Coordinates of C-alpha atoms and ligand atoms in Angstrom, one line a residue:
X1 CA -8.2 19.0 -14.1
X2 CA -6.2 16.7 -12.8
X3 CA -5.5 15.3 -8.8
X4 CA -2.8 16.9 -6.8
X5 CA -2.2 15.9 -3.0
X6 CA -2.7 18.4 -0.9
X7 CA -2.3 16.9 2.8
X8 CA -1.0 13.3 4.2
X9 CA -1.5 11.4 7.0
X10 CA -1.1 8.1 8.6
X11 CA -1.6 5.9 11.9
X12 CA 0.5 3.0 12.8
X13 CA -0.7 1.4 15.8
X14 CA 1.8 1.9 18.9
X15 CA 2.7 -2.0 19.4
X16 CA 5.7 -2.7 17.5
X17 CA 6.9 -6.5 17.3
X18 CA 10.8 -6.8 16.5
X19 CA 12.6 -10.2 14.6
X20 CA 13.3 -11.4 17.8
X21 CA 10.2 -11.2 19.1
X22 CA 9.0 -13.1 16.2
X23 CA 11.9 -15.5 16.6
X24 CA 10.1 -16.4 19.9
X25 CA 7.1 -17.3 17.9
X26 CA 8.9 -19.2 15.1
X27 CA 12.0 -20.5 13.7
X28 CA 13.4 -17.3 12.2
X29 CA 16.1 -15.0 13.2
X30 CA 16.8 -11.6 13.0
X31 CA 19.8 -12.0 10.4
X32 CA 17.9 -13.8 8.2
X33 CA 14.5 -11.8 8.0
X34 CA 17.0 -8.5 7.6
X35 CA 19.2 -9.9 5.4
X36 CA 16.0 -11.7 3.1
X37 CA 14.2 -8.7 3.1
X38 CA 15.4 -5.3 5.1
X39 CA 12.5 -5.6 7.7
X40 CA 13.6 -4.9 11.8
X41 CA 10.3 -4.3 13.3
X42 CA 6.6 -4.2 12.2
X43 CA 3.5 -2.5 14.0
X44 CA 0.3 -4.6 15.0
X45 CA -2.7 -4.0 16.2
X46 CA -2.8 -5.1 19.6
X47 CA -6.7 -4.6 20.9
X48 CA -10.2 -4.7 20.4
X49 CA -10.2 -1.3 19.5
X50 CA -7.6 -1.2 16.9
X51 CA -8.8 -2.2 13.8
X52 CA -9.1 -1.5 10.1
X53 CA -11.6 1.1 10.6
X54 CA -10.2 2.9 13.6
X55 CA -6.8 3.3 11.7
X56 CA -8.6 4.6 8.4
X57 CA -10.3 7.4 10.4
X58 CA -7.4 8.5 12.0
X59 CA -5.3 8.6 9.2
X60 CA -7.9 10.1 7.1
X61 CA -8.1 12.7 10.0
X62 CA -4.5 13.5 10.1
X63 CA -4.7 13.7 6.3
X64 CA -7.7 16.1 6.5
X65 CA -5.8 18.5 8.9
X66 CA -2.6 18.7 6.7
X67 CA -4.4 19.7 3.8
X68 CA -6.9 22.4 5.8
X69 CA -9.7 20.3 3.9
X70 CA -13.2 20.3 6.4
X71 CA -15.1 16.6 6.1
X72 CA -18.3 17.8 4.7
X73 CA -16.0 19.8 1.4
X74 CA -15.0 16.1 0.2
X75 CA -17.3 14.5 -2.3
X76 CA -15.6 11.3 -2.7
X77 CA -13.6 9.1 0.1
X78 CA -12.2 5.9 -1.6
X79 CA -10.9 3.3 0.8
X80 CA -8.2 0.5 -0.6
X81 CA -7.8 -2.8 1.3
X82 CA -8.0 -6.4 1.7
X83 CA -8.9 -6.4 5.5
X84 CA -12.0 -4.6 5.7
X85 CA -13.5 -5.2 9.1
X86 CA -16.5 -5.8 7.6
X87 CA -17.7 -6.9 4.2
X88 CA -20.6 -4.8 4.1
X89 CA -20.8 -2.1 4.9
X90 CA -17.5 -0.8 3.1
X91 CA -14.6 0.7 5.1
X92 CA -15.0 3.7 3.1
X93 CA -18.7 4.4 4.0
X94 CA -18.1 3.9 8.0
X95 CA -15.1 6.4 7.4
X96 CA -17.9 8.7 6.0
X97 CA -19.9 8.4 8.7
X98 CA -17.0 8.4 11.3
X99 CA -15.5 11.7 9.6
X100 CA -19.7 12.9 9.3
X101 CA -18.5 13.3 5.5
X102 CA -21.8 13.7 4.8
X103 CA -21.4 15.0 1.2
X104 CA -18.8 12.5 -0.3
X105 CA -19.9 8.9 -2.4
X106 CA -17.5 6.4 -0.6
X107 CA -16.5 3.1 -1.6
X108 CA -13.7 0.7 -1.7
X109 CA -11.3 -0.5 -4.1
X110 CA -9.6 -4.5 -3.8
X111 CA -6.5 -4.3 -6.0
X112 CA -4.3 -5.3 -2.6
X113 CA -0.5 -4.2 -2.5
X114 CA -1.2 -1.7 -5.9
X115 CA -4.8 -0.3 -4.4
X116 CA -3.9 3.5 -3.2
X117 CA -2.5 3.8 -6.6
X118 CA -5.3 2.2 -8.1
X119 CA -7.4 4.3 -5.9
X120 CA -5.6 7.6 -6.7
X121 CA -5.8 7.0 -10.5
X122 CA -9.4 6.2 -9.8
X123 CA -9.8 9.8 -8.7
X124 CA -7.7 11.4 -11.2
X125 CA -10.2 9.9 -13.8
X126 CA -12.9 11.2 -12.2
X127 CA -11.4 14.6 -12.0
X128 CA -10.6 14.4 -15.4
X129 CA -14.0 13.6 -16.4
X130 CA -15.4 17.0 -13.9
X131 CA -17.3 14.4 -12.0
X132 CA -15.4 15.2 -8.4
X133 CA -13.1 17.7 -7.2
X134 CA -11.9 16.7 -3.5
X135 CA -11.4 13.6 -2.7
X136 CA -10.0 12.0 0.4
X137 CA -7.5 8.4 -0.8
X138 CA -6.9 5.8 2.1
X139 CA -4.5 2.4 1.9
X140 CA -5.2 0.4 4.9
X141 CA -4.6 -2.7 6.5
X142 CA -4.7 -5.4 9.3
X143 CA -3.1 -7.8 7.6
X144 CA -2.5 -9.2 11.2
X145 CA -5.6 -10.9 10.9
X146 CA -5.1 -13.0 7.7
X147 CA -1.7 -14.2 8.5
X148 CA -0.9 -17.8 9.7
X149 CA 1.5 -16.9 12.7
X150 CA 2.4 -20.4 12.2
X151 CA 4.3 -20.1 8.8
X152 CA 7.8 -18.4 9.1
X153 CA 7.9 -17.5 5.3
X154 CA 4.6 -14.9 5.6
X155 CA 4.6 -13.8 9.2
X156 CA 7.7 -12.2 9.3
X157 CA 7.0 -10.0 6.6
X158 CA 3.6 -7.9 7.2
X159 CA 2.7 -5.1 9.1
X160 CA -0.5 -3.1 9.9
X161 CA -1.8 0.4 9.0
X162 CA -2.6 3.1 7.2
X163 CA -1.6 6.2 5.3
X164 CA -4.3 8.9 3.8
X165 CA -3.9 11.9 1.2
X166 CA -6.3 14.7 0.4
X167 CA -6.3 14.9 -3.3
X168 CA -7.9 18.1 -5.4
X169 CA -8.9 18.8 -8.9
X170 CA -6.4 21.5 -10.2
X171 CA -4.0 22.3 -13.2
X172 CA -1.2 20.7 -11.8
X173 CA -0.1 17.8 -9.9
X174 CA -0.6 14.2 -11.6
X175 CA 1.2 14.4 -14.7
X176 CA 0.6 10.6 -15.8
X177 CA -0.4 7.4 -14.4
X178 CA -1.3 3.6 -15.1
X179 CA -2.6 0.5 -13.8
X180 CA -2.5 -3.5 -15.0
X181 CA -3.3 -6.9 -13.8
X182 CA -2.8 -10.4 -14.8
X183 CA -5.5 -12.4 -13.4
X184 CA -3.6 -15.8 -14.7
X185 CA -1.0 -15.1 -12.1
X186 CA -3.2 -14.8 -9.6
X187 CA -2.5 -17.8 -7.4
X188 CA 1.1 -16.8 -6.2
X189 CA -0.6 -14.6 -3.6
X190 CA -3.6 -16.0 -2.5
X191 CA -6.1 -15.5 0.4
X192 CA -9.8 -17.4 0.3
X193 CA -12.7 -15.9 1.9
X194 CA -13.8 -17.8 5.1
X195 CA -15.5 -21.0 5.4
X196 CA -19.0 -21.2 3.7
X197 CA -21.9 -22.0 5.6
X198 CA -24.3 -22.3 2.8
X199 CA -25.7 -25.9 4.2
X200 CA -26.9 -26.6 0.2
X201 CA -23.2 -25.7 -1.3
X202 CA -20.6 -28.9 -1.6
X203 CA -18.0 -27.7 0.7
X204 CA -14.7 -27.9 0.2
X205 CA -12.0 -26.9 2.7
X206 CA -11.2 -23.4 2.6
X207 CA -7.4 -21.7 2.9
X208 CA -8.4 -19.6 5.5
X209 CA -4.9 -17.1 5.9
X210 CA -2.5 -15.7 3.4
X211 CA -0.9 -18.1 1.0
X212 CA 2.5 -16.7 -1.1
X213 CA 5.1 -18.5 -3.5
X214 CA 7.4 -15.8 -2.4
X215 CA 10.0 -16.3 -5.0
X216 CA 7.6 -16.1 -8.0
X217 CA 6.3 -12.9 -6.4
X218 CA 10.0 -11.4 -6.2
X219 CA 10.1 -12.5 -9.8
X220 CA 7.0 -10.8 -11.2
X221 CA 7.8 -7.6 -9.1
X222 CA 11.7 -7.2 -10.2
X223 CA 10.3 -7.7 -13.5
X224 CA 7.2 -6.1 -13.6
X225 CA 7.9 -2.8 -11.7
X226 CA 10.7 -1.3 -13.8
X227 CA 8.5 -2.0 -17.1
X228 CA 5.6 -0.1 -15.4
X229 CA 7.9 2.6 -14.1
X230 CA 9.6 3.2 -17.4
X231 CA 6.5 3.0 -19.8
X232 CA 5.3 5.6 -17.4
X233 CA 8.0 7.5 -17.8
X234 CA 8.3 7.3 -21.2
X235 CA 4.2 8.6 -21.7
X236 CA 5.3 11.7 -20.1
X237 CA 8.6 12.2 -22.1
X238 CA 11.1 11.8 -18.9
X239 CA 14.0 10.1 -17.7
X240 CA 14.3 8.2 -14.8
X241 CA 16.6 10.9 -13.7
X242 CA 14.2 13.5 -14.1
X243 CA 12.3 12.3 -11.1
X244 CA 13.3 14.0 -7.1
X245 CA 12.0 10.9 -5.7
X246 CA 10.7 7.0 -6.2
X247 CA 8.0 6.3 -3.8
X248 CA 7.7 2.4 -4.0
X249 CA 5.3 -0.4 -2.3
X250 CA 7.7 -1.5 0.5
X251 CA 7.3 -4.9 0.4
X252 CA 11.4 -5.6 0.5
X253 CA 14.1 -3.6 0.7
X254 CA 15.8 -6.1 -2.3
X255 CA 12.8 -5.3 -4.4
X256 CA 13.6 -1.7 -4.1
X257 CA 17.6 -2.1 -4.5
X258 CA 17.4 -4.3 -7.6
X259 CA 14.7 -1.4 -9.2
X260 CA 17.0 1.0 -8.2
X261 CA 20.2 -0.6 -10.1
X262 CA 17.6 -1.2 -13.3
X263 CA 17.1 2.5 -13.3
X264 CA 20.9 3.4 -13.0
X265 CA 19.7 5.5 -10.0
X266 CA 21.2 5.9 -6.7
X267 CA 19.5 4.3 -3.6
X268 CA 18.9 7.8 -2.1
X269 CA 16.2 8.5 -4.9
X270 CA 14.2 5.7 -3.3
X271 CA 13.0 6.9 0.3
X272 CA 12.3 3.4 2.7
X273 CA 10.3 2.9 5.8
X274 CA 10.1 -1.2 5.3
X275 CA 13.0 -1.8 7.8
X276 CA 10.1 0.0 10.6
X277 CA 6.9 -1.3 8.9
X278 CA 7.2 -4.5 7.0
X279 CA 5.2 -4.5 4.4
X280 CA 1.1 -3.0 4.8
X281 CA 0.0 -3.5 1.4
X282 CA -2.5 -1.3 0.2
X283 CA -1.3 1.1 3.2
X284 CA 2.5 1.1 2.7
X285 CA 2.6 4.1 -0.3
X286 CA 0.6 6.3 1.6
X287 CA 2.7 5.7 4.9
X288 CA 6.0 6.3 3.0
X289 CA 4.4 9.5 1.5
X290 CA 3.1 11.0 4.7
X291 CA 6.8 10.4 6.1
X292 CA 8.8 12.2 3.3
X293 CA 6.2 14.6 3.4
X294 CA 6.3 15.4 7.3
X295 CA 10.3 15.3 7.1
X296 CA 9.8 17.7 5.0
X297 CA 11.9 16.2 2.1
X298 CA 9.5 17.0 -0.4
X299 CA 9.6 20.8 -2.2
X300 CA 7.1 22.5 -4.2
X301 CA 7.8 21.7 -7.5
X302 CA 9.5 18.3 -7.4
X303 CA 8.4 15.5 -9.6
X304 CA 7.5 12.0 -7.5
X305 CA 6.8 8.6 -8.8
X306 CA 4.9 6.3 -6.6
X307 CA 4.6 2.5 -7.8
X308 CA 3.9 -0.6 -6.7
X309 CA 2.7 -4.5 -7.5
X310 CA 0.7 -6.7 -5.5
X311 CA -1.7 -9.4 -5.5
X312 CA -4.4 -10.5 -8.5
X313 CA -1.9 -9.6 -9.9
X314 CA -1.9 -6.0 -10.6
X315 CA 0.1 -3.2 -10.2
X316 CA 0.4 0.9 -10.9
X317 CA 2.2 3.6 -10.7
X318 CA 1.5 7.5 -10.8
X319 CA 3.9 10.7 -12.0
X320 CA 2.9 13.7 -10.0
X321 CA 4.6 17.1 -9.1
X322 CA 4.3 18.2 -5.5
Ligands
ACO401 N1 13.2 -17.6 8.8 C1 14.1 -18.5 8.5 N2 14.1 -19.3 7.4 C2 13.0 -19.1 6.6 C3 12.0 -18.2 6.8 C4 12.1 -17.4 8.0 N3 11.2 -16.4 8.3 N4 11.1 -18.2 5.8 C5 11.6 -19.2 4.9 N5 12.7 -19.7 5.4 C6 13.5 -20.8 4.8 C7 12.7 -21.6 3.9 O1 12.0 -22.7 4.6 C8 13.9 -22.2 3.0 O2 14.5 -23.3 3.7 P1 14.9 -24.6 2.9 O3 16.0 -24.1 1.9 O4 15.5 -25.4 4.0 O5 13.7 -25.1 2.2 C9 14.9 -21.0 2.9 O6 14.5 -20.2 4.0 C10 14.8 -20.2 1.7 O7 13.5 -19.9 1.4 P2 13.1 -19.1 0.2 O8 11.6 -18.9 0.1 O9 13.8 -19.6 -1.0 O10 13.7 -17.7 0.6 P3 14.0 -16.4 -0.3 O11 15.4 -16.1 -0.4 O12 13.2 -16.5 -1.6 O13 13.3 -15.3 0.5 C11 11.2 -14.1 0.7 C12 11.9 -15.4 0.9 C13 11.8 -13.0 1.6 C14 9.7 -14.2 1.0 C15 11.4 -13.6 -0.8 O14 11.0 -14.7 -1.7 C16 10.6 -12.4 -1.1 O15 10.8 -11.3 -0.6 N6 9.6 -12.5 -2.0 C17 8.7 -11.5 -2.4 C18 7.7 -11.3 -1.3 C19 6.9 -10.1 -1.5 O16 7.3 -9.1 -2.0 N7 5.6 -10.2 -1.0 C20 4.7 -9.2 -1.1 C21 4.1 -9.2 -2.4 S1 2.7 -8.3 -2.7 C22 2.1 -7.9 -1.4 O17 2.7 -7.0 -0.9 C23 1.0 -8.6 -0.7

């Protein structure tokens, strides 16, 4: 058996911060944050009550009504982030209480822009192996909250929120999938854990917000992402032209077009939502998906590749039909 999505959902939280806003804030423009990277507007939390967890429930929610799935039929909720709002417990087990999920194992999964699609190949295994069979997949993020609003070359780039899918063991649906990392790359994207209070521990001072050489991380994602994307495709025996539709991480609308021209495929093969979103990281897959999906763009049948890169380095991708 392997894991077909059955339902999406999302929540982007309703205050939406434009390049001129920003340009208030910093020394940026709108011409050059569109023209770098294809981003107009972002969404950000904007209050107390907004947070990772609130957005994870609702989009989980939202995802739970598409697919007609009740809380208590899912035995696994897997959460991916790098903003939990806590670090124990995990944002997965406060979804499971929040949803009263009360039969599903919950836990999250750090593998930061590539984690849904580590998360959903995470469930297919365990479909595979007859361990699960409904599984509700979350990408989430306040990213917000890590950002130094002082540095032009990250703030202008992020956005916050979350996208969900239902996912259920059946004969069809992924068709192949796969994951890497390079740990030796790591420190292109970089964010350290908060100051350490330990009084015995020699401190040292901590980065405490998002760090990014963001032309080695174009680099290793114009590289990286066609490879994955074609030895995916060439596991299941297809062509890049036998897929309907190329769900990417929408971290820059470049990234995208230069994938895009690698693949001798035409841009409308490669749905965006970056110029609205910016980039959410673990959340932006699952955002994109629930759009197509609730435009409707998406028939029974068609074949979808979702991929993406991101921090640690790692990145994924995942063949499915619809
Ligand atoms: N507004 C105006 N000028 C800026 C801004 C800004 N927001 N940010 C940087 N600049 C300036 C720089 O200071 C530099 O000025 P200088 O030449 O006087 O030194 C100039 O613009 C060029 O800077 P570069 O960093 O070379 O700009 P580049 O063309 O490489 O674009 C960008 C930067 C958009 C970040 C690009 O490198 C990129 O998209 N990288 C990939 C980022 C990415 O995908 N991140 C996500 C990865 S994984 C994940 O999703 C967490």
């Amino acid at each position: 058996m392997r894991a077909k999505i059955i339902g999406t959902g999302s929540r982007l939280p309703d205050k939406v911060v434009t390049n001129d806003a920003l340009s208030a804030l910093v020394d940026t423009s709108d011409e050059w944050i569109q023209s770098r990277t294809g981003i107009c507007e972002r969404h950000l939390v904007s209050s107390e009550q907004e947070n990772t967890l609130s957005m994870a429930v609702q989009a989980g929610q939202s995802a739970l009504k598409d697919a007609g799935i009740a809380p208590e039929q899912l035995d696994l909720i897997l959460v991916a982030t790098v903003s939990s709002d806590f670090l124990t417990p995990s944002t997965a087990c406060m979804v499971q209480k929040e949803l009263e999920a009360c039969n599903a194992a919950a836990f999250d999964i750090n593998a930061a822009c590539s984690g849904f699609l580590f998360a959903l190949n995470t469930v297919d295994a365990y479909f595979q192996a007859g361990i699960y069979q409904t599984a509700l997949i979350i990408g989430v993020e306040t990213l917000s909250k890590l950002i130094d609003w002082s540095d032009r070359s990250t703030c202008v780039l992020f956005g916050d929120g979350a996208g969900a899918v239902v996912a259920k063991a059946s004969e069809e649906g992924m068709i192949a999938c796969l994951q890497g990392s390079d740990g030796s790359g790591g420190d292109i994207l970089v964010c350290k854990s908060r100051t350490n209070n330990n009084p015995y521990a020699h401190t040292v001072k901590d980065l405490d917000y998002l760090f990014m050489n963001g032309q080695e991380v174009f680099k290793f994602a114009v590289k990286k992402e066609p490879e994955c994307i074609q030895s995916l495709l060439q596991q299941a025996g297809m062509k890049p032209s036998d897929v309907d539709y190329y769900l990417l991480h929408q971290a820059n609308y470049r990234i995208i077009a230069s994938i895009a021209r690698k693949l001798k495929l035409p841009l409308e093969k490669f749905p965006s939502n970056v110029s609205h979103c910016g980039n959410t990281s673990a959340a932006s897959i699952p955002i994109l998906l629930d759009e197509v999906n609730k435009k409707e763009m998406l028939k029974k049948g068609d074949t979808i590749l979702l991929s993406g890169f991101g921090a640690g380095l790692t990145w994924g991708a995942a063949l499915l039909k619809w």
